[in-house]
Coordinates of C-alpha atoms in Angstrom, one line a residue:
M1 CA -4.9 13.7 19.6
R2 CA -7.1 12.3 17.4
Q3 CA -10.3 14.6 17.0
N4 CA -13.6 12.8 16.0
S5 CA -16.0 14.2 14.2
V6 CA -19.3 15.4 14.6
R7 CA -22.0 13.5 13.4
K8 CA -23.9 16.0 11.3
E9 CA -27.5 15.5 12.4
G10 CA -30.0 14.0 10.5
A11 CA -27.4 12.6 8.1
R12 CA -28.3 9.3 6.1
Q13 CA -27.1 5.9 7.9
R14 CA -24.2 4.3 5.1
A15 CA -25.0 0.6 4.1
P16 CA -21.8 -0.9 3.1
H17 CA -22.2 -1.2 -0.7
A18 CA -24.0 2.2 -1.1
S19 CA -20.9 3.8 -2.2
D20 CA -20.8 5.2 -5.1
H21 CA -21.4 8.8 -4.6
G22 CA -18.4 10.5 -4.6
W23 CA -16.3 9.0 -6.8
D24 CA -18.8 8.0 -8.8
E25 CA -19.3 11.5 -9.2
G26 CA -22.1 12.2 -7.5
E27 CA -24.5 8.8 -9.3
Q28 CA -26.2 6.6 -6.2
D29 CA -26.0 3.1 -6.6
A30 CA -29.3 1.4 -6.3
S31 CA -27.3 -2.3 -5.5
S32 CA -26.5 -1.9 -2.7
V33 CA -27.1 -4.0 0.6
G34 CA -27.2 -3.9 4.3
T35 CA -24.6 -3.2 6.7
Q36 CA -22.8 -5.8 9.2
D37 CA -22.5 -3.7 11.5
G38 CA -25.2 -1.2 11.5
P39 CA -24.9 2.7 11.9
R40 CA -21.4 4.3 12.7
D41 CA -20.8 7.1 14.0
G42 CA -19.0 9.9 12.2
G43 CA -16.0 9.5 9.5
A44 CA -12.3 9.5 9.8
R45 CA -10.7 11.5 12.9
R46 CA -7.6 13.1 13.5
G47 CA -5.7 15.3 15.5
K48 CA -3.2 18.4 15.0
S49 CA 0.4 17.9 15.5
P50 CA 2.0 19.5 18.0
D51 CA 5.5 18.1 16.4
S52 CA 7.9 21.4 15.4
G53 CA 10.9 19.2 15.0
D54 CA 12.4 15.8 14.4
D55 CA 11.7 14.4 17.0
P56 CA 8.0 12.3 18.1
P57 CA 5.7 13.4 20.6
E58 CA 5.1 11.3 23.4
G59 CA 2.3 8.9 23.7
S60 CA 0.0 7.6 21.3
A61 CA -2.3 10.5 18.8
R62 CA -5.5 10.1 21.2
H63 CA -3.5 11.1 24.5
R64 CA -1.8 14.5 22.7
R65 CA -3.3 18.2 24.3
G66 CA -2.7 21.0 23.3
A67 CA -0.2 23.5 25.3
G68 CA -2.1 23.5 28.3
G69 CA -2.5 20.0 27.9
G70 CA -6.2 19.7 29.2
A71 CA -9.0 19.5 27.6
R72 CA -9.6 18.3 23.4
P73 CA -9.0 21.2 21.1
P74 CA -12.3 21.9 19.2
R75 CA -13.8 19.8 17.5
R76 CA -12.3 20.3 13.6
K77 CA -14.6 19.4 10.4
R78 CA -13.9 16.6 8.7
R79 CA -12.2 17.2 5.5
V80 CA -13.2 15.2 1.9
L81 CA -9.8 13.5 0.5
R82 CA -8.4 12.7 -2.7
W83 CA -5.2 11.2 -3.5
S84 CA -3.6 13.6 -6.2
A85 CA -2.7 16.3 -3.8
T86 CA -1.2 13.8 -1.1
I87 CA 1.1 12.9 -3.9
L88 CA 1.6 16.6 -4.6
S89 CA 2.1 17.3 -0.8
V90 CA 4.9 15.3 -1.0
L91 CA 6.6 16.1 -3.7
I92 CA 6.2 19.9 -3.2
L93 CA 7.8 19.9 0.3
G94 CA 10.7 17.4 -1.9
T95 CA 11.2 20.5 -4.3
A96 CA 10.8 23.2 -2.0
G97 CA 14.0 25.1 -1.7
A98 CA 12.8 27.4 1.1
G99 CA 14.4 25.4 4.1
Y100 CA 13.8 23.5 7.6
L101 CA 13.8 26.4 9.8
Y102 CA 10.4 27.9 7.2
Y103 CA 9.1 24.0 7.3
Q104 CA 9.0 24.2 11.1
H105 CA 6.2 26.7 11.3
L106 CA 4.2 24.8 9.3
S107 CA 4.2 21.8 11.7
G108 CA 0.7 23.2 13.2
N109 CA -1.0 22.6 10.0
L110 CA -0.3 19.2 10.1
E111 CA -2.9 16.6 11.7
T112 CA -2.6 12.8 12.6
D113 CA -4.2 9.7 13.4
D114 CA -2.9 6.6 14.0
L115 CA -1.2 3.9 11.7
N116 CA -2.6 0.5 12.5
L117 CA -6.0 -0.7 14.3
G118 CA -6.0 -3.9 13.3
E119 CA -4.4 -7.0 15.8
H120 CA -2.5 -8.1 12.6
R121 CA 0.8 -6.2 11.3
A122 CA 2.9 -7.5 8.4
P123 CA 6.5 -8.7 8.7
E124 CA 9.4 -6.1 8.3
P125 CA 10.7 -6.6 5.1
T126 CA 14.5 -7.9 5.6
P127 CA 17.5 -5.2 4.7
N128 CA 19.4 -5.8 1.3
A129 CA 23.3 -5.8 1.6
A130 CA 23.7 -2.5 2.3
G131 CA 21.2 -2.4 4.8
Q132 CA 18.6 -0.1 3.1
T133 CA 15.1 -1.5 3.3
P134 CA 11.7 -0.5 1.1
L135 CA 9.0 2.1 2.1
N136 CA 5.5 1.1 2.3
I137 CA 3.4 4.2 1.9
L138 CA -0.7 4.5 1.7
L139 CA -2.4 6.9 -0.1
I140 CA -5.9 7.3 0.9
G141 CA -9.0 9.2 -1.1
S142 CA -12.4 9.7 0.8
D143 CA -15.5 10.9 -0.6
A144 CA -16.7 12.6 2.8
R145 CA -18.8 15.0 2.5
D146 CA -19.0 17.8 5.5
S147 CA -18.5 21.2 4.0
K148 CA -21.0 23.9 1.3
A149 CA -18.0 23.7 -0.3
N150 CA -16.3 20.2 -0.5
Q151 CA -20.7 18.9 -1.1
K152 CA -20.1 21.7 -4.4
L153 CA -16.8 19.8 -5.6
G154 CA -18.5 16.1 -4.7
G155 CA -22.1 16.8 -5.7
A156 CA -24.9 14.4 -3.9
K157 CA -26.8 16.5 -1.8
E158 CA -28.1 13.5 0.3
T159 CA -24.7 12.3 1.4
F160 CA -23.9 15.7 3.3
G161 CA -21.8 14.3 6.7
S162 CA -22.4 11.0 5.8
P163 CA -19.0 8.7 7.3
P164 CA -16.6 9.2 4.6
L165 CA -15.5 6.0 2.5
A166 CA -12.3 5.3 1.2
D167 CA -12.6 5.0 -2.1
V168 CA -9.2 5.8 -3.3
Q169 CA -6.2 3.5 -1.7
M170 CA -3.0 3.0 -3.9
L171 CA -0.4 1.4 -2.2
L172 CA 2.9 4.0 -2.8
H173 CA 6.4 1.2 -2.7
L174 CA 9.6 3.2 -2.9
S175 CA 12.5 0.3 -3.4
A176 CA 15.1 -0.1 -0.9
D177 CA 17.8 1.6 -2.9
R178 CA 15.8 4.5 -4.0
S179 CA 16.3 3.0 -7.7
N180 CA 12.6 2.8 -8.2
M181 CA 8.7 3.2 -7.7
S182 CA 5.7 1.4 -7.9
V183 CA 2.3 2.2 -7.0
V184 CA -0.5 -0.5 -6.7
S185 CA -4.4 1.2 -7.1
M186 CA -6.8 -1.5 -5.7
P187 CA -10.2 -0.7 -6.9
R188 CA -12.8 0.7 -4.7
D189 CA -15.5 -2.4 -5.6
T190 CA -12.8 -4.7 -4.3
L191 CA -15.2 -7.6 -2.1
L192 CA -12.9 -9.1 0.5
Q193 CA -12.7 -9.6 4.7
I194 CA -11.5 -6.4 6.3
P195 CA -10.3 -7.2 10.0
K196 CA -11.2 -6.0 13.5
C197 CA -10.5 -2.9 13.9
T198 CA -10.4 -0.8 17.5
D199 CA -10.9 3.0 17.4
P200 CA -8.6 4.7 19.7
D201 CA -10.5 7.2 21.2
D202 CA -14.1 5.6 22.2
G203 CA -12.5 2.0 22.3
K204 CA -15.2 1.0 20.0
V205 CA -14.8 -2.6 18.4
Y206 CA -15.3 -3.2 14.9
P207 CA -15.4 -7.2 14.2
Q208 CA -13.8 -8.8 11.3
T209 CA -16.3 -8.4 8.4
G210 CA -17.2 -11.6 6.1
P211 CA -15.4 -12.3 3.0
K212 CA -17.3 -10.0 0.5
Y213 CA -17.1 -6.4 2.1
M214 CA -16.4 -3.1 0.7
T215 CA -13.3 -2.4 0.8
N216 CA -13.3 1.4 1.0
E217 CA -15.9 1.0 3.9
S218 CA -12.8 0.5 6.3
L219 CA -12.1 4.2 6.9
G220 CA -14.9 4.5 8.4
R221 CA -14.6 1.5 10.9
G222 CA -12.1 3.2 13.0
G223 CA -10.3 5.5 11.0
P224 CA -7.7 5.5 8.1
G225 CA -6.1 2.5 10.5
C226 CA -8.3 0.3 9.6
T227 CA -7.9 0.9 6.3
V228 CA -4.1 0.0 6.5
A229 CA -4.7 -2.9 8.8
T230 CA -6.8 -4.6 5.7
W231 CA -4.0 -4.2 3.0
E232 CA -1.7 -5.5 5.8
K233 CA -4.0 -8.8 6.5
L234 CA -4.7 -8.9 2.5
T235 CA -1.3 -8.3 1.2
N236 CA 1.0 -9.3 3.8
I237 CA 3.2 -6.1 2.7
H238 CA 4.3 -4.3 6.1
I239 CA 3.1 -0.6 5.5
N240 CA 5.2 2.6 7.1
H241 CA 3.1 5.1 6.8
F242 CA -0.4 6.5 5.5
M243 CA -1.3 10.6 3.7
M244 CA -4.5 11.5 3.6
V245 CA -5.8 14.9 1.4
D246 CA -8.0 17.5 1.8
F247 CA -10.6 16.8 -1.2
S248 CA -10.6 20.7 -1.8
G249 CA -6.8 21.0 -2.0
V250 CA -6.5 19.9 -5.6
V251 CA -8.2 22.4 -7.0
S252 CA -5.7 25.6 -5.3
M253 CA -2.4 22.8 -5.9
A254 CA -3.7 22.7 -9.8
D255 CA -3.8 25.9 -10.2
A256 CA -0.8 26.9 -8.6
I257 CA 1.7 24.7 -11.0
G258 CA 0.1 25.7 -14.0
G259 CA -2.3 22.7 -14.4
V260 CA -1.3 18.9 -15.3
P261 CA -1.3 18.4 -19.0
V262 CA -3.3 15.4 -19.6
C263 CA -4.8 13.3 -23.5
V264 CA -7.8 11.8 -24.8
D265 CA -8.2 10.3 -28.2
K266 CA -11.0 12.7 -29.2
N267 CA -13.7 14.5 -27.8
I268 CA -15.6 14.7 -24.2
H269 CA -18.2 15.8 -22.4
S270 CA -18.9 14.0 -19.0
R271 CA -22.6 14.4 -18.8
D272 CA -25.6 11.8 -19.6
S273 CA -29.0 12.4 -20.6
E274 CA -30.0 11.3 -16.5
G275 CA -27.1 14.0 -15.2
H276 CA -24.6 11.6 -14.7
G277 CA -20.9 13.1 -15.3
S278 CA -17.9 14.9 -13.4
G279 CA -18.9 17.6 -16.1
L280 CA -15.3 16.9 -17.5
K281 CA -15.3 18.7 -21.0
L282 CA -12.2 18.4 -23.2
K283 CA -11.2 18.9 -26.8
K284 CA -8.8 16.1 -28.8
G285 CA -5.8 15.9 -27.9
T286 CA -3.4 17.1 -24.5
T287 CA -5.3 19.7 -22.5
E288 CA -3.5 21.4 -19.4
V289 CA -6.2 20.5 -16.9
K290 CA -6.1 22.8 -13.3
G291 CA -8.6 23.8 -10.6
E292 CA -12.1 21.9 -11.2
Q293 CA -11.3 21.0 -14.7
A294 CA -8.6 18.5 -12.8
L295 CA -11.1 17.7 -10.1
Q296 CA -13.7 16.2 -13.2
W297 CA -10.6 14.6 -14.9
L298 CA -9.6 12.5 -11.4
R299 CA -13.5 11.8 -11.0
T300 CA -14.7 10.9 -14.4
R301 CA -15.7 7.6 -15.0
Y302 CA -18.9 8.5 -17.2
G303 CA -17.3 8.8 -21.0
F304 CA -13.5 7.2 -20.7
E305 CA -14.2 3.3 -22.4
G306 CA -15.9 1.7 -20.0
G307 CA -17.2 3.4 -17.4
T308 CA -15.8 1.8 -14.2
D309 CA -13.8 2.7 -11.7
I310 CA -10.8 0.7 -13.6
S311 CA -10.7 3.1 -16.6
R312 CA -11.0 5.9 -13.9
A313 CA -8.0 4.5 -11.7
K314 CA -6.1 4.4 -15.1
A315 CA -6.7 8.2 -15.7
Q316 CA -5.7 8.9 -12.3
H317 CA -2.3 6.7 -13.2
M318 CA -2.0 9.2 -16.3
Y319 CA -2.3 12.5 -14.1
M320 CA -0.4 11.1 -10.9
N321 CA 3.0 10.4 -14.3
A322 CA 2.3 13.7 -15.3
L323 CA 2.1 15.7 -12.1
V324 CA 5.6 14.0 -10.9
R325 CA 7.5 14.6 -14.2
K326 CA 6.3 18.7 -14.6
L327 CA 7.1 18.5 -10.6
R328 CA 10.4 17.7 -11.4
E329 CA 11.0 19.8 -14.4
N330 CA 10.2 22.6 -12.2
T331 CA 7.7 24.0 -14.5
G332 CA 5.0 26.2 -12.8
L333 CA 7.0 26.9 -10.1
T334 CA 9.0 29.6 -10.8
S335 CA 9.1 31.7 -7.6
P336 CA 10.1 31.7 -3.9
N337 CA 6.8 32.6 -2.9
Q338 CA 4.6 30.1 -5.1
L339 CA 6.8 27.4 -3.5
R340 CA 5.9 29.3 0.0
K341 CA 1.9 29.2 -0.6
L342 CA 1.7 25.7 -2.1
A343 CA 3.6 24.2 0.6
E344 CA 1.3 25.9 2.8
K345 CA -1.7 24.7 1.5
A346 CA 0.0 20.9 1.2
T347 CA 0.5 20.5 4.6
S348 CA -2.8 22.2 5.9
A349 CA -4.8 19.6 3.9
L350 CA -2.3 16.6 5.1
T351 CA -3.5 13.9 7.3
V352 CA -0.4 11.6 8.3
D353 CA 0.7 9.0 10.7
D354 CA 2.9 9.8 13.8
G355 CA 5.6 8.8 11.6
L356 CA 5.1 11.9 9.0
G357 CA 3.8 14.4 11.6
S358 CA 6.1 17.1 11.3
P359 CA 7.4 19.2 8.3
K360 CA 10.9 17.9 8.6
R361 CA 10.1 14.2 8.4
L362 CA 8.2 15.2 5.1
Y363 CA 10.9 16.8 3.4
D364 CA 13.0 14.1 4.4
L365 CA 10.1 11.9 2.1
G366 CA 9.7 14.4 -0.9
N367 CA 13.6 13.9 -1.4
E368 CA 14.1 10.4 -1.0
L369 CA 11.0 10.0 -3.8
K370 CA 12.8 12.6 -5.8
K371 CA 15.6 10.2 -6.3
V372 CA 13.6 8.3 -8.9
S373 CA 13.2 9.2 -12.5
P374 CA 10.1 8.7 -14.2
S375 CA 11.2 6.3 -16.4
R376 CA 11.6 3.6 -13.0
T377 CA 7.8 5.0 -12.1
T378 CA 5.2 2.2 -12.1
M379 CA 2.0 2.2 -12.2
T380 CA 0.1 -1.0 -11.5
T381 CA -3.9 -1.9 -10.6
M382 CA -4.3 -4.7 -8.3
P383 CA -5.3 -7.9 -10.8
F384 CA -9.0 -8.8 -10.0
D385 CA -11.8 -10.7 -11.8
Y386 CA -15.6 -9.5 -11.4
V387 CA -18.7 -11.0 -9.2
G388 CA -20.8 -9.5 -10.7
A389 CA -20.4 -5.0 -10.3
R390 CA -18.5 -6.0 -8.1
V391 CA -14.4 -7.2 -8.0
V392 CA -12.0 -9.8 -5.9
P393 CA -9.0 -10.1 -6.0
K394 CA -7.5 -12.4 -9.1
P395 CA -6.1 -15.2 -7.1
E396 CA -2.6 -16.2 -8.8
D397 CA -2.0 -13.0 -10.6
A398 CA -2.8 -10.5 -7.6
E399 CA -0.6 -12.2 -5.0
Q400 CA 2.1 -12.5 -7.7
L401 CA 1.6 -8.4 -7.7
F402 CA 1.7 -8.6 -3.9
R403 CA 5.2 -10.8 -3.7
L404 CA 6.8 -8.7 -6.0
V405 CA 6.3 -6.1 -3.9
R406 CA 7.1 -7.7 -0.5
D407 CA 10.5 -8.8 -2.7
D408 CA 11.1 -5.5 -3.6
V409 CA 11.2 -6.7 -7.2
A410 CA 10.6 -3.4 -9.3
L411 CA 7.6 -3.5 -11.4
D412 CA 8.9 -2.3 -15.1
G413 CA 11.1 -5.2 -15.0
K414 CA 15.0 -3.3 -14.8
G415 CA 17.2 -3.8 -12.6
K416 CA 16.6 -6.9 -11.5
K417 CA 18.7 -8.3 -8.4
K418 CA 22.2 -10.1 -9.1
P419 CA 21.9 -13.5 -7.4
V420 CA 23.3 -13.0 -3.6
K421 CA 26.5 -14.9 -3.3
E422 CA 26.5 -17.6 -0.1
K423 CA 29.2 -16.9 2.3
V424 CA 31.3 -19.5 2.8
S425 CA 31.8 -19.8 6.6
D426 CA 34.9 -19.0 7.8
D427 CA 35.0 -22.4 10.2
P428 CA 36.7 -25.3 8.3
A429 CA 34.6 -28.3 7.5
A430 CA 36.0 -31.4 9.2
A431 CA 36.2 -34.7 7.1
D432 CA 32.5 -36.2 6.1
D433 CA 33.4 -39.1 8.2
E434 CA 34.2 -37.3 11.2
I435 CA 30.6 -35.2 11.2
A436 CA 28.5 -35.8 13.4
V437 CA 24.9 -35.6 11.9
Q438 CA 21.9 -35.9 13.8
V439 CA 18.3 -36.5 11.4
Q440 CA 15.0 -35.7 12.4
N441 CA 11.9 -36.2 11.0
G442 CA 10.5 -32.9 9.8
T443 CA 7.7 -34.2 7.2
R444 CA 4.3 -33.7 9.2
S445 CA 2.5 -30.5 7.5
D446 CA -1.2 -29.0 8.0
V447 CA -2.5 -32.0 5.8
E448 CA -0.4 -34.4 5.8
P449 CA 0.8 -36.8 8.4
P450 CA 4.9 -37.5 8.5
V451 CA 6.1 -40.0 6.6
S452 CA 7.0 -43.4 8.8
G453 CA 10.5 -44.3 9.2
R454 CA 12.1 -41.1 6.9
A455 CA 14.8 -40.3 9.9
T456 CA 16.3 -43.8 9.9
T457 CA 16.0 -43.3 5.6
V458 CA 18.0 -40.3 5.2
A459 CA 20.5 -41.2 8.0
Q460 CA 21.3 -44.1 5.8
L461 CA 21.3 -42.3 2.9
M462 CA 23.7 -39.8 4.9
A463 CA 26.2 -43.0 5.7
G464 CA 26.1 -44.1 2.2
K465 CA 27.6 -40.2 1.5
G466 CA 30.2 -40.7 3.6
F467 CA 28.9 -38.6 6.5
K468 CA 29.6 -42.6 9.0
K469 CA 28.4 -40.9 11.9
A470 CA 24.6 -40.4 10.6
T471 CA 22.3 -40.8 13.4
P472 CA 18.3 -40.9 13.1
D473 CA 15.9 -39.1 15.7
T474 CA 13.2 -41.3 16.4
T475 CA 11.9 -39.4 19.5
T476 CA 10.1 -37.2 17.6
A477 CA 7.7 -36.1 14.5
L478 CA 8.3 -32.1 13.5
A479 CA 6.7 -30.2 11.2
E480 CA 9.3 -28.4 8.6
E481 CA 8.5 -27.1 5.7
K482 CA 11.8 -27.0 4.0
T483 CA 14.7 -29.1 4.1
V484 CA 16.9 -27.4 7.2
V485 CA 20.4 -28.3 8.4
R486 CA 21.0 -26.6 11.6
Y487 CA 24.0 -25.6 14.2
P488 CA 24.3 -24.7 17.7
S489 CA 27.0 -22.0 17.6
A490 CA 30.0 -20.9 14.9
D491 CA 32.5 -23.8 15.7
L492 CA 30.0 -26.5 13.6
E493 CA 28.6 -23.8 10.7
G494 CA 31.7 -25.2 8.3
D495 CA 30.1 -28.6 9.2
A496 CA 26.2 -27.5 8.8
Q497 CA 27.5 -26.0 5.7
R498 CA 29.0 -29.5 4.5
V499 CA 26.0 -30.9 5.3
A500 CA 23.8 -28.6 3.5
K501 CA 26.3 -28.8 0.4
S502 CA 26.4 -32.6 0.0
L503 CA 22.5 -32.4 -1.0
G504 CA 22.2 -29.7 -3.2
L505 CA 20.9 -27.2 -0.7
P506 CA 21.7 -24.0 -0.7
L507 CA 24.7 -23.1 1.9
S508 CA 21.4 -20.8 3.2
A509 CA 20.0 -23.4 4.6
A510 CA 22.3 -23.9 7.3
K511 CA 20.9 -21.5 10.4
K512 CA 22.1 -20.9 13.6
S513 CA 19.7 -22.4 16.3
T514 CA 20.0 -22.5 20.5
D515 CA 17.0 -25.2 19.8
V516 CA 19.7 -28.3 18.7
S517 CA 23.0 -28.9 20.8
G518 CA 24.7 -30.9 17.1
V519 CA 24.8 -30.6 13.3
T520 CA 20.9 -31.6 12.7
L521 CA 19.3 -32.5 9.4
V522 CA 15.7 -31.6 9.8
V523 CA 14.1 -33.4 6.6
G524 CA 11.1 -31.0 5.8
A525 CA 7.9 -31.6 4.0
D526 CA 9.1 -31.1 0.3
W527 CA 11.6 -34.2 1.4
R528 CA 9.2 -36.7 1.5
E529 CA 10.3 -39.4 -0.5
G530 CA 13.6 -39.7 -2.9
D531 CA 17.1 -39.6 -2.5
A532 CA 17.9 -35.8 -2.5
P533 CA 15.6 -32.9 -1.2
P534 CA 14.0 -31.4 -4.8
K535 CA 15.5 -28.1 -6.2
G536 CA 13.9 -24.9 -5.8
K537 CA 11.6 -23.6 -8.5
K538 CA 13.1 -20.3 -9.7
K539 CA 10.1 -17.4 -8.9
D540 CA 8.9 -15.9 -12.0
D541 CA 9.6 -12.0 -11.6
T542 CA 7.5 -10.3 -14.3
T543 CA 5.3 -8.2 -13.5
P544 CA 1.1 -10.0 -14.2
D545 CA -0.3 -8.5 -17.3
S546 CA -3.3 -8.2 -15.7
A547 CA -1.8 -5.6 -13.3
D548 CA -1.9 -2.7 -16.8
A549 CA 1.4 -1.7 -15.7
L550 CA 1.6 1.8 -17.0
S551 CA 5.5 3.8 -17.0
G552 CA 5.7 7.0 -15.3
S553 CA 7.8 8.3 -18.9
D554 CA 5.1 7.5 -21.3
K555 CA 4.2 10.9 -22.6
K556 CA 2.0 9.3 -25.3
A557 CA -0.6 7.9 -23.3
C558 CA -3.9 8.4 -23.6
M559 CA -8.0 7.8 -22.5
K560 CA -10.1 6.2 -24.7
V561 CA -12.9 8.2 -25.3
D562 CA -16.7 6.5 -25.4
P563 CA -17.9 7.6 -28.6
N564 CA -21.3 8.1 -26.8
F565 CA -19.6 10.6 -24.3
S566 CA -18.0 12.9 -27.4
W567 CA -19.2 15.3 -29.3

């Protein structure tokens, strides 16, 4: 069951753009504007998962109860979340070798929440030839301040108890064949439209926002499921799971693995005369950061070249890559006792959707992630354009990056898919002059009317190619984006493929459909004129330069330091 967080009495109300107090190391944003939704209560709500086995508990997350099945368990304080502990938690569960029985007892540590609070779901990806499908996991980090301990780590006293913001959002894409992994970060300052979301606890409906709403506001509109809904609306990528992690868990877990190597090109001290900065102080070169120093690295904006959320995201990418490499090498984890303590801390920090709500599922996920080597892991940032101090998705480049993820194309440019060999029907085609072809006009589109007489024109063209029984259907004008050949049953598949081939269309353009009674050629909006359908353009499967891709195997990556913050 999802538990509502108790709203702290006296906590200030947050405007949608007042978002710089957490991941911005404690400073306030003077450019905040008023919210469209008015005051909002509480933060991310969640519930304990009672599941200790393979099968998910019955009912939705908010209908779960304890063993007695009665009233809600006591409300728990909201936790401050951090992406780095998320990926660490998953990888630890995959690398620890204590066995499934041990992890079962960790189930009481896990908390669950609803996956998607919106009305739109992106379509599930089509399985590859081996029947495998990719896996998409949204990693969410929140800036919530819910305790003195967490506030000490995050700063900004005036934000204590305020609704949390999804200030770090990373989409982790694991390829269908598990050969590669891609991560797409969205800058927390991104302006976009957040869809309508309904809080499953109290039924409160948050209406769709305008087009210039801060993406990190999504978490306060019903929970992490609204952040998932926002991503799916923007990218049309189907998200399978989400993970959120306790902010302070970074400190203890970074200590447990003995630190993570990071690099700066000159001495750095992230602190200015006005007190802005994380406090990070490192010497030039590579340093193993752990505990609060690791947290400072992840929070640093002031001090890295550029001084923006973009440079901070790049530093987080470097940390994450180094973390994965270290875990794969098993350095810092030398005893079962270390692994046990780390696994317990990880599961205590995790909040996940129902689909990951058991140690067994997390263990299995960890094993899947372990299949990918660092050399096939690529970190990217969503391409963007600046709008004042904020950013918006860069139209063509952002969509290109999202399409590559949707199509399961590796962002590192390696292992490009081999052309799929088209399957020729077992049903032999009749002679061209014996195939009855009905031609329909499908050239109407959202912006253009149908081409008058197009069915008749193409039927005559087909007759000239030898299909003497081609006849136009002048009773209807359809809307079909691309030209297609439909057939009703397997015994006409060969005939339909023959028609497609005669027009230079791929065999896949012949599609089985119960909407037709015979072989039917629908002339699409892509063929409004000319004697043949246009050849499809070859897709560009290169990752945009603006995505700033970083390989997980790059051990020489080093953050550039602003000279004004060097010592």
